[in-house]
Short mmCIF file of C-alpha atoms and ligand atoms in Angstrom, two decimals:
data_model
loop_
_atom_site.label_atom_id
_atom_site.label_comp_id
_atom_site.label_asym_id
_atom_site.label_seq_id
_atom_site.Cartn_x
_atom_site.Cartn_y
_atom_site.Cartn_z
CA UNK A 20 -1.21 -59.11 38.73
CA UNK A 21 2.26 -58.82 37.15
CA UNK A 22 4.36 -61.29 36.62
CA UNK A 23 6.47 -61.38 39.83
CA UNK A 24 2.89 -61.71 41.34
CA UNK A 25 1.85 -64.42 39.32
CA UNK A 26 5.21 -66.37 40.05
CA UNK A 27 4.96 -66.10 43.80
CA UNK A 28 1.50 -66.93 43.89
CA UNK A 29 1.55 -69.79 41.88
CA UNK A 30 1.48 -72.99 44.04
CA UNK A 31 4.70 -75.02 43.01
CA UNK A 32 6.74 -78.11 44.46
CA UNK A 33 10.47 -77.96 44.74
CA UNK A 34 11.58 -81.56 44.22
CA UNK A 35 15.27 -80.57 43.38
CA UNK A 36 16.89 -79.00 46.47
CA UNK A 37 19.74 -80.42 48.56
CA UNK A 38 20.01 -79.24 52.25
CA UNK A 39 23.66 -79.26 52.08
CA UNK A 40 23.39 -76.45 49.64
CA UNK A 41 20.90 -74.73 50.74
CA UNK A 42 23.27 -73.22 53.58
CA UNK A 43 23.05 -69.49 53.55
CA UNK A 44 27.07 -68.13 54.39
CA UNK A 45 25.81 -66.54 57.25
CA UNK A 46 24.35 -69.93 58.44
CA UNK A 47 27.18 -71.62 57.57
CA UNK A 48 29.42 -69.10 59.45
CA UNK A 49 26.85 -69.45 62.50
CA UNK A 50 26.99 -73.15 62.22
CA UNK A 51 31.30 -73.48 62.04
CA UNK A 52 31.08 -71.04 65.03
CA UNK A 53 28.72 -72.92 67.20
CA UNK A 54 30.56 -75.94 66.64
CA UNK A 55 34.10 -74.76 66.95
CA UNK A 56 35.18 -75.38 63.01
CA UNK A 57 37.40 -73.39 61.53
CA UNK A 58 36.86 -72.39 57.98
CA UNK A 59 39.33 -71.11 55.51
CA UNK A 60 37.34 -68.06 54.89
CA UNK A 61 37.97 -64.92 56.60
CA UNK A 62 34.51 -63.39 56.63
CA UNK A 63 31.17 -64.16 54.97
CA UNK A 64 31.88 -61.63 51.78
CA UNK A 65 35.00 -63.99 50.98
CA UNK A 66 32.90 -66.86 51.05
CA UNK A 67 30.20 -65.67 48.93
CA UNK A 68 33.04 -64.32 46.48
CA UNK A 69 34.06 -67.65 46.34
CA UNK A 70 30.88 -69.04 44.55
CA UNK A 71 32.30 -68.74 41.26
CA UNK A 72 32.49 -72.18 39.35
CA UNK A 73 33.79 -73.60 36.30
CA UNK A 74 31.49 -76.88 36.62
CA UNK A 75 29.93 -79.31 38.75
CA UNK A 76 32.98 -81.12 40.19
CA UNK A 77 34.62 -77.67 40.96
CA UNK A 78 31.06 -76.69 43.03
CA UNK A 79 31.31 -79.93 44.89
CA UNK A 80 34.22 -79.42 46.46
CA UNK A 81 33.23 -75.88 47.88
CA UNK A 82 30.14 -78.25 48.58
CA UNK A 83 31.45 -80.73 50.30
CA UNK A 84 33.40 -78.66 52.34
CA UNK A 85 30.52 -76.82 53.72
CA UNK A 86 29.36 -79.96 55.31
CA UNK A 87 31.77 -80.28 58.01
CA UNK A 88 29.58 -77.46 59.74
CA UNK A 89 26.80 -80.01 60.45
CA UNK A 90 27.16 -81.75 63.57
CA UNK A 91 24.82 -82.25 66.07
CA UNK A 92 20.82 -82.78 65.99
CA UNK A 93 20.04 -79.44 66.34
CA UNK A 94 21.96 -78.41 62.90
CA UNK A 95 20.21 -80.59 60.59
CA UNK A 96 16.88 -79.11 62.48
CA UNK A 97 17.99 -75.90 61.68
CA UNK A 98 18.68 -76.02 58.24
CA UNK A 99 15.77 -77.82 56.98
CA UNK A 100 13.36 -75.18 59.74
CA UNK A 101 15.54 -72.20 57.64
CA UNK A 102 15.10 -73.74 53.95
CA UNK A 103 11.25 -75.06 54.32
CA UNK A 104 10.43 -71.25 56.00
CA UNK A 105 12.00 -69.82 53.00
CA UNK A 106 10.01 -72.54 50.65
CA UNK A 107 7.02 -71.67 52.35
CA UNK A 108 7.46 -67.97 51.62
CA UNK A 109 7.64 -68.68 47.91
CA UNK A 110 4.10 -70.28 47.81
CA UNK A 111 6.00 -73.81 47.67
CA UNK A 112 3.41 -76.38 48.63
CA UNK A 113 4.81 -79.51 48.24
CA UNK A 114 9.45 -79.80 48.87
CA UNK A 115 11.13 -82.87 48.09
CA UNK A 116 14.52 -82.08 49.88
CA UNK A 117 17.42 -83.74 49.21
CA UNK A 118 20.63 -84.99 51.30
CA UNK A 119 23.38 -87.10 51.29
CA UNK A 120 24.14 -88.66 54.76
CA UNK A 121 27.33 -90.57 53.61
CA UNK A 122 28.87 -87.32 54.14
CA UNK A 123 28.25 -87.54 57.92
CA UNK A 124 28.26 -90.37 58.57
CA UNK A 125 31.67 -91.31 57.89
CA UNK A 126 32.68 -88.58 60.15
CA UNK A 127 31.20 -90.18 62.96
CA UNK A 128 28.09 -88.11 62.37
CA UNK A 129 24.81 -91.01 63.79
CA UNK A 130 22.71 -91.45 61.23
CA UNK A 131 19.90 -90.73 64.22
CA UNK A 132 20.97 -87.22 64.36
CA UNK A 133 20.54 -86.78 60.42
CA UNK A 134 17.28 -88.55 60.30
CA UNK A 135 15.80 -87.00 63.89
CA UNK A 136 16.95 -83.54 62.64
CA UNK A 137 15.49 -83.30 59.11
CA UNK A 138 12.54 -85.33 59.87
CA UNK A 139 11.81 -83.16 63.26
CA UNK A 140 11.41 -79.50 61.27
CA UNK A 141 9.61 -81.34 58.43
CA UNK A 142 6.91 -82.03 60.43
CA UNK A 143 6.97 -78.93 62.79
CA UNK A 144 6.91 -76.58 59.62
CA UNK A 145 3.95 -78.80 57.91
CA UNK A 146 2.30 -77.52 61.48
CA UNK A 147 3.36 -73.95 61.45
CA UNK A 148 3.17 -73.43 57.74
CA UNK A 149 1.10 -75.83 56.22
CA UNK A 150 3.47 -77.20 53.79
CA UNK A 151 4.31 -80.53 52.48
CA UNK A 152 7.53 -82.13 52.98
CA UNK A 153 9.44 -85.14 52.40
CA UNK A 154 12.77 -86.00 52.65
CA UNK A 155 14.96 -88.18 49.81
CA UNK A 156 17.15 -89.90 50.99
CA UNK A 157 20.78 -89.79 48.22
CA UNK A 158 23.72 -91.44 47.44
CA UNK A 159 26.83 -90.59 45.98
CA UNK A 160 27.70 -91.87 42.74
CA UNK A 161 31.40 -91.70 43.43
CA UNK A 162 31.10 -94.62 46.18
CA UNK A 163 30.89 -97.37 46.16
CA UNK A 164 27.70 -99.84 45.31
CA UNK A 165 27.63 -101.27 48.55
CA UNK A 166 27.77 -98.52 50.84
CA UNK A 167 24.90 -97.06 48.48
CA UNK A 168 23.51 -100.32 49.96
CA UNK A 169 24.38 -99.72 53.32
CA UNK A 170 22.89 -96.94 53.26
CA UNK A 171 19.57 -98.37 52.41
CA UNK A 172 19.93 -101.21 55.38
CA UNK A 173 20.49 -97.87 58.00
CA UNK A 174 17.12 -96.03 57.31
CA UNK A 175 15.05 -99.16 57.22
CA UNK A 176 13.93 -97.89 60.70
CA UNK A 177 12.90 -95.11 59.08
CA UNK A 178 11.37 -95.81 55.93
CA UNK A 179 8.15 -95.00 56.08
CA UNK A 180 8.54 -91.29 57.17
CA UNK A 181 11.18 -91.19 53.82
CA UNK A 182 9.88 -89.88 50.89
CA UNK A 183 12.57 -91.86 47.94
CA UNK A 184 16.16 -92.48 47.19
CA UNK A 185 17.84 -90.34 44.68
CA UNK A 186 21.71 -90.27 44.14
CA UNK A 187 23.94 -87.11 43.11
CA UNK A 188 27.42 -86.43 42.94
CA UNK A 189 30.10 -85.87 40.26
CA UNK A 190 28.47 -87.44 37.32
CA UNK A 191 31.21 -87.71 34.26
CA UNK A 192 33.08 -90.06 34.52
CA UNK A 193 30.25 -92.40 36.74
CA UNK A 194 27.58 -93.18 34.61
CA UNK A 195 24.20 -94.36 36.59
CA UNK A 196 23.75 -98.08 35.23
CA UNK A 197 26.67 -99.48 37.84
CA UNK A 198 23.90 -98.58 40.59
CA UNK A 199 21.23 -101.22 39.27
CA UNK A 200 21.70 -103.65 42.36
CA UNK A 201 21.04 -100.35 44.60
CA UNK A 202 17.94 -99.21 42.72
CA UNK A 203 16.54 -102.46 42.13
CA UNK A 204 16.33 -103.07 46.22
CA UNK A 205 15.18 -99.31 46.61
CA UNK A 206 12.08 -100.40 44.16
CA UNK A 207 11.85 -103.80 46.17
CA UNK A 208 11.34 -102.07 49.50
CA UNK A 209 8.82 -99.86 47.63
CA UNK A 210 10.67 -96.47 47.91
CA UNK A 211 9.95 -94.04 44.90
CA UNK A 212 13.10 -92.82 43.13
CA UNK A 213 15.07 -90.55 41.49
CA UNK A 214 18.69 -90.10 39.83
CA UNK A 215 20.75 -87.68 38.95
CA UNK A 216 21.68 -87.93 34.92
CA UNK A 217 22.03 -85.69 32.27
CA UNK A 218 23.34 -82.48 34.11
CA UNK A 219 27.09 -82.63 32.29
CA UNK A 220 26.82 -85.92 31.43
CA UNK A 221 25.97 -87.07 28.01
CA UNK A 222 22.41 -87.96 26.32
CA UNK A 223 23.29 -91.99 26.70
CA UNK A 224 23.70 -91.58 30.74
CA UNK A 225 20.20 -90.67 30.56
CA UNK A 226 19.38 -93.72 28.05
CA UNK A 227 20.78 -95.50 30.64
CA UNK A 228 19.26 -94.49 33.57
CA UNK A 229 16.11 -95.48 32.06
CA UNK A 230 17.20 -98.78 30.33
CA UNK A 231 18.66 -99.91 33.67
CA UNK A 232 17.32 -98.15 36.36
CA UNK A 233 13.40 -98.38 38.37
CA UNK A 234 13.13 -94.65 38.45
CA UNK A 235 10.02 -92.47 39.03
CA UNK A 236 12.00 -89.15 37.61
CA UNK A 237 15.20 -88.17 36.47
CA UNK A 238 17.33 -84.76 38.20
CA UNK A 239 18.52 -82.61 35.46
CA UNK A 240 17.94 -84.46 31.93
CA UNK A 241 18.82 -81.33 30.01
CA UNK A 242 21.54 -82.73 28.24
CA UNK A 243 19.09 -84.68 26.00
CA UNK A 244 17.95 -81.37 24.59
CA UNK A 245 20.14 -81.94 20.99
CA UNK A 246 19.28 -85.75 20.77
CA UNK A 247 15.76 -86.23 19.02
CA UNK A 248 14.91 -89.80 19.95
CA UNK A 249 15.71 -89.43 23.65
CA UNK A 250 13.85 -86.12 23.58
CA UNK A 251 11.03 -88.29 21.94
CA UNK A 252 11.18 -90.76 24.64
CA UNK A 253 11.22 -88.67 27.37
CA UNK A 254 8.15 -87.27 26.16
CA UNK A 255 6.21 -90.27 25.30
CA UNK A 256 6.82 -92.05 28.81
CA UNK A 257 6.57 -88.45 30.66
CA UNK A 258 9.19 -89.12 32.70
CA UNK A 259 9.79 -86.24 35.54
CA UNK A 260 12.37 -84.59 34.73
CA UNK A 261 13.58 -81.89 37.46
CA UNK A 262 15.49 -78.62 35.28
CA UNK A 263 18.01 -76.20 37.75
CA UNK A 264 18.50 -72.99 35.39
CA UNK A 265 20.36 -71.15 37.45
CA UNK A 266 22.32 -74.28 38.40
CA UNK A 267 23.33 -74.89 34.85
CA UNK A 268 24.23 -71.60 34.14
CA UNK A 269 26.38 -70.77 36.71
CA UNK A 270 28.12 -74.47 36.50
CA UNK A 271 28.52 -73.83 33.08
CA UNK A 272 26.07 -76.23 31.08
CA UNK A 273 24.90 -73.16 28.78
CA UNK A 274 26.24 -69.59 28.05
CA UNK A 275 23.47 -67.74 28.74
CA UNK A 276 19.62 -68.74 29.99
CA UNK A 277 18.69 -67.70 26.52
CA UNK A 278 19.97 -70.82 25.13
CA UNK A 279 18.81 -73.12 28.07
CA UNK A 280 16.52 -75.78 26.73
CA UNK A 281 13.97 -75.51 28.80
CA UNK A 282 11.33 -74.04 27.00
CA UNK A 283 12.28 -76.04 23.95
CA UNK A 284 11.58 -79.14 26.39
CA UNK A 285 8.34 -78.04 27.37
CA UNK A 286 6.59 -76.99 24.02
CA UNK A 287 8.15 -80.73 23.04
CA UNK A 288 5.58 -81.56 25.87
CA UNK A 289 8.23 -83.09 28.32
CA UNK A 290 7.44 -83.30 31.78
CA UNK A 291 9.62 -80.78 32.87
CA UNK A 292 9.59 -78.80 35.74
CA UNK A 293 11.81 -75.66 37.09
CA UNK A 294 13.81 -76.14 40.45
CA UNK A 295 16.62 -74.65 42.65
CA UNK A 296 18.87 -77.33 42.87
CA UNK A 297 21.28 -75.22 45.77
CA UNK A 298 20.11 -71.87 45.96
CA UNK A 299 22.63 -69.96 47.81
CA UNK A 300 25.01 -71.07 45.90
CA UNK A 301 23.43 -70.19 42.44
CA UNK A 302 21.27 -67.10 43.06
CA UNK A 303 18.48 -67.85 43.76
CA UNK A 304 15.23 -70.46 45.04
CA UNK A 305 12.32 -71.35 42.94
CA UNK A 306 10.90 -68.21 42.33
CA UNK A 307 13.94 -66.49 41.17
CA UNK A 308 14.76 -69.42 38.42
CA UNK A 309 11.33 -69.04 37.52
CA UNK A 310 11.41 -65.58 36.91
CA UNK A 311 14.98 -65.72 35.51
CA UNK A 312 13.26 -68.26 32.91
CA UNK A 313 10.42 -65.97 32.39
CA UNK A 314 12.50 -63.21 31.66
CA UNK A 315 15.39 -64.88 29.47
CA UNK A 316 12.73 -67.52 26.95
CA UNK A 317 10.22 -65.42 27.05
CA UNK A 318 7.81 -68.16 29.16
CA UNK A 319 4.20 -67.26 28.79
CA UNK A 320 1.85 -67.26 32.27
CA UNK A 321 0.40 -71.00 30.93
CA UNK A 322 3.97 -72.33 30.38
CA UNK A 323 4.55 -70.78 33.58
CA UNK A 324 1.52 -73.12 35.24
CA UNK A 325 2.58 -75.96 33.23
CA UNK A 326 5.86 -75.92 35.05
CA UNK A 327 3.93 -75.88 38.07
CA UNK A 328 1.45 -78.56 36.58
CA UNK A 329 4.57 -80.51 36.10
CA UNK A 330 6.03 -80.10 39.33
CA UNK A 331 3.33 -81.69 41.34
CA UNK A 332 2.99 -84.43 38.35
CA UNK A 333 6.51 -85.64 39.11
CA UNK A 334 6.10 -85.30 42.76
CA UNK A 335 6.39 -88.12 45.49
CA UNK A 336 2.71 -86.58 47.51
CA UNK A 337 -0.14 -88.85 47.83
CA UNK A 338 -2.15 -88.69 44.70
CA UNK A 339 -5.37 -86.63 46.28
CA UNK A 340 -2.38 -84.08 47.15
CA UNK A 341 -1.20 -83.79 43.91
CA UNK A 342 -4.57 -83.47 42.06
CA UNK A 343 -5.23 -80.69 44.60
CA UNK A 344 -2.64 -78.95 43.67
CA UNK A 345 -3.44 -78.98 40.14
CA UNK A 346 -6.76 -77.78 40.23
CA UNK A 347 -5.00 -74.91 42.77
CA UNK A 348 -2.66 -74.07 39.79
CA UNK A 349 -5.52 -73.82 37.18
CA UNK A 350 -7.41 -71.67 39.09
CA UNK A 351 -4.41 -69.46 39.56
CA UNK A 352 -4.16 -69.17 36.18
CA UNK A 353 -7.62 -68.35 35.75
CA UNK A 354 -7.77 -65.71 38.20
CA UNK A 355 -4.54 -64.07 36.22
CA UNK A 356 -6.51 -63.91 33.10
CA UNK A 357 -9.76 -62.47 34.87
CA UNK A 358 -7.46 -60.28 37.05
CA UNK A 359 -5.79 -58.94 33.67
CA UNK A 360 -8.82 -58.89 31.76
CA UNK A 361 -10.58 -56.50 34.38
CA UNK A 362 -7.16 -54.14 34.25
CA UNK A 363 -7.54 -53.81 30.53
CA UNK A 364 -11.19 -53.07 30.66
CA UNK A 365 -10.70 -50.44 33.43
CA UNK A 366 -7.75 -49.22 31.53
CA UNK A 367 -10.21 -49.21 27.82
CA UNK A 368 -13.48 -47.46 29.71
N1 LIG B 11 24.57 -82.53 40.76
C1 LIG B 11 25.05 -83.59 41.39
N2 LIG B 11 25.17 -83.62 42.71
C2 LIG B 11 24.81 -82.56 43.39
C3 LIG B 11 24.32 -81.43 42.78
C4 LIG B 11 24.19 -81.41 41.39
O1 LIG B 11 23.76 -80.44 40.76
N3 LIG B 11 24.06 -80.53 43.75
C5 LIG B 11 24.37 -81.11 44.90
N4 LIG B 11 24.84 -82.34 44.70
ZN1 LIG B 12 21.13 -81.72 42.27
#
């Protein structure tokens, strides 16, 4: 088994994707076409020559304008269906996907099309495929408090079929600890949660996401890679934390993967995990950040399963699920050593 192998057969869970960028360009040319949008592009090479960044508040507005494609039902169906296939493919067992519907919403969009849409192809892939899905429900930071809170009143019809709250966005500039009246009634209605902090903003954003915040995991984190104490924190409380490679290196965050912290994070026994964040956009789904990281830090097959390990750890499934999944990556692990071991001894006799 070589290490490609071992990647794609290693059970994983994605808990850092957002359906709005998980739009292939041809989808998103499919989708403006169906529903009679115009788009400034003139074919789907421009667009993809487009994805070319200088940070995160530069992505999001190539981001943001992708969304006026969604429209009806049927859309939200279809890009979930497309983006859990794909998952599924990649020996993903467990997706936590992510989506913002104050996007739509404010274009008329009803929330009942969002919610019947993403929730519909989670459960028809969990019957075609087999895997787990969950929806988390996110807010943007560059709102306003109270429609954060409106937003939580709107799925109450829904809440037990979502899977937690998480909020994204442009993040300099809006640091998490304003949301504390959001959170706190997330955490009273007994939704897990997440947040995004520590992508571009600075190590006390993520001090303060976790002085002021109920969280159950934090999206990004890896700016707390130079700040000793945090780093120390983090590990003591093993708080979740979900890393995008690929992400930060083509919004900027680090040179090269060679200097991404990642691996630094892990041997400082951090609960981090490896995720795609919005893979069209950045080259690449789980597999291909993994490998990436593999490749670029040198990651060894059991830090490798420890991102896995991790993955599920920090995951919103039902505890039997997640210690399931463990046990499934330890034996994977154990089958690449026996698998190896048998290579070298036919390769010796
Ligand atoms: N950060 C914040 N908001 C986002 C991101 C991200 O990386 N991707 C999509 N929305
Ligand atoms: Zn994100």
């Amino acid at each position: 088994m070589n290490i490609e192998q071992f990647i794609q057969r290693l059970p994983k869970a994605e808990l850092h994707m957002h359906l709005e960028g998980s739009l292939e360009p041809e989808m998103l040319f499919s989708l403006a076409e169906r529903n009679g949008i115009s788009l400034r592009w003139p074919s789907i090479e421009a667009l993809r020559a487009a994805y070319e960044f200088a940070n995160l508040e530069d992505f999001l507005a190539l981001y943001f304008e992708g969304c006026r494609v969604f429209v009806t039902e049927q859309d939200f169906y279809d890009v979930t269906a497309a983006y859990l296939t794909k998952a599924s493919e990649q020996g993903v067992w467990r997706a936590e996907i992510f989506l913002g519907p104050q996007s739509f919403t404010e274009r008329g969009i009803p929330l009942e099309a969002i919610m019947g849409g993403i929730l519909g192809a989670i459960k028809d892939a969990h019957s075609t495929t087999g895997i787990s899905a969950g929806y988390v429900v996110s807010v943007h930071r560059h709102r306003s408090v109270e429609d954060a809170l409106q937003v939580l009143d709107a799925i109450a019809p829904w809440a037990e079929q979502v899977a937690g709250i998480g909020m994204g966005g442009p993040e300099v500039g809006y640091p998490p600890g304003r949301f504390r009246p959001f959170y706190l009634k997330a955490k009273a209605l007994g939704y897990k949660t997440t947040v995004h902090a520590g992508e571009e903003g600075p190590p006390a954003y993520i001090r303060e996401a976790l002085d002021m915040l109920p969280i159950d995991r934090i999206d990004h984190g890896v700016t707390a890679h130079g700040d000793e104490e945090l780093m120390d924190r983090l590990a003591a409380n093993q708080m979740p934390l979900t890393v995008c490679p690929l992400s930060n290196l083509r919004l900027k965050g680090f040179p090269s993967l060679e200097v991404h912290p990642l691996k630094k994070m892990l041997d400082r026994g951090l609960r981090v995990s490896v995720h795609s964040d919005d893979p069209p956009y950045f080259g690449g789904y789980v597999n291909e950040n993994l490998l990436a990281c593999s490749k670029a830090l040198n990651l060894s097959p059991e830090d490798l399963a420890a991102l896995a390990r991790n993955s599920f750890l920090g995951s919103f499934a039902p505890p039997e699920e997640i210690q399931r999944a463990v046990v499934a990556v330890n034996h994977h692990l154990d089958t690449f050593w026996a698998s190896n071991q048998s290579h070298r001894l036919v390769g010796t006799d």
